[in-house]
Amino acid sequence: MSTHEEGKLKRILEAVPPGFMVASGWLERHEVSRFLARQYVDRGWLERVARGVFLRPAPSKPT
């Protein structure tokens, strides 16, 4: 992941608290393309709830 993409991820994680949802339009306004959103889902930083809706998951609790 490039430094520019890491900066985008940091801004998104700071703007969206764990447990909150965002729309794909909001992500696009914050320079996160559909492709990049898919990468965030693949890495577990976002979860796809429905078409165009993403959830920032809460941190995992240690077992």
Coordinates of C-alpha atoms in Angstrom, one line a residue:
M1 CA 0.0 0.0 0.0
S2 CA 1.4 3.4 -1.0
T3 CA 2.0 6.2 1.5
H4 CA -0.8 8.2 -0.1
E5 CA -3.3 5.3 0.4
E6 CA -2.1 4.8 4.0
G7 CA -2.9 8.5 4.6
K8 CA -6.4 8.0 3.2
L9 CA -6.9 5.0 5.5
K10 CA -5.7 6.9 8.5
R11 CA -8.1 9.8 7.8
I12 CA -11.0 7.3 7.4
L13 CA -10.2 5.5 10.6
E14 CA -10.0 8.8 12.5
A15 CA -13.3 10.0 11.0
V16 CA -15.4 6.9 11.4
P17 CA -15.5 5.5 15.0
P18 CA -15.7 1.7 15.4
G19 CA -19.2 0.4 15.0
F20 CA -20.3 3.2 12.7
M21 CA -21.4 2.8 9.1
V22 CA -20.6 4.9 6.0
A23 CA -22.0 5.0 2.5
S24 CA -19.8 4.5 -0.6
G25 CA -20.6 8.1 -1.6
W26 CA -19.1 9.4 1.6
L27 CA -16.0 7.2 1.0
E28 CA -15.7 8.6 -2.6
R29 CA -15.9 12.2 -1.3
H30 CA -13.0 11.3 1.0
E31 CA -10.9 10.0 -2.0
V32 CA -11.6 6.3 -1.3
S33 CA -12.4 4.6 -4.7
R34 CA -14.6 1.5 -4.9
F35 CA -11.4 -0.5 -5.6
L36 CA -9.7 0.9 -2.5
A37 CA -12.8 0.3 -0.4
R38 CA -12.7 -3.3 -1.6
Q39 CA -9.1 -3.6 -0.5
Y40 CA -10.1 -2.2 3.0
V41 CA -12.8 -4.9 3.2
D42 CA -10.3 -7.6 2.2
R43 CA -7.9 -6.5 4.9
G44 CA -10.7 -6.2 7.6
W45 CA -10.6 -2.5 8.0
L46 CA -14.1 -2.2 6.7
E47 CA -17.0 -4.6 6.5
R48 CA -19.5 -4.5 3.6
V49 CA -23.0 -4.5 5.2
A50 CA -25.0 -4.0 2.0
R51 CA -24.4 -2.6 -1.5
G52 CA -22.8 0.8 -0.9
V53 CA -22.8 0.6 2.9
F54 CA -19.7 -0.2 5.0
L55 CA -19.2 -0.7 8.7
R56 CA -16.0 0.0 10.6
P57 CA -15.7 -3.0 12.8
A58 CA -15.1 -2.8 16.5
P59 CA -11.6 -4.0 17.6
S60 CA -11.4 -7.7 18.5
K61 CA -11.4 -8.5 22.1
P62 CA -8.7 -10.8 23.3
T63 CA -9.9 -14.3 24.3

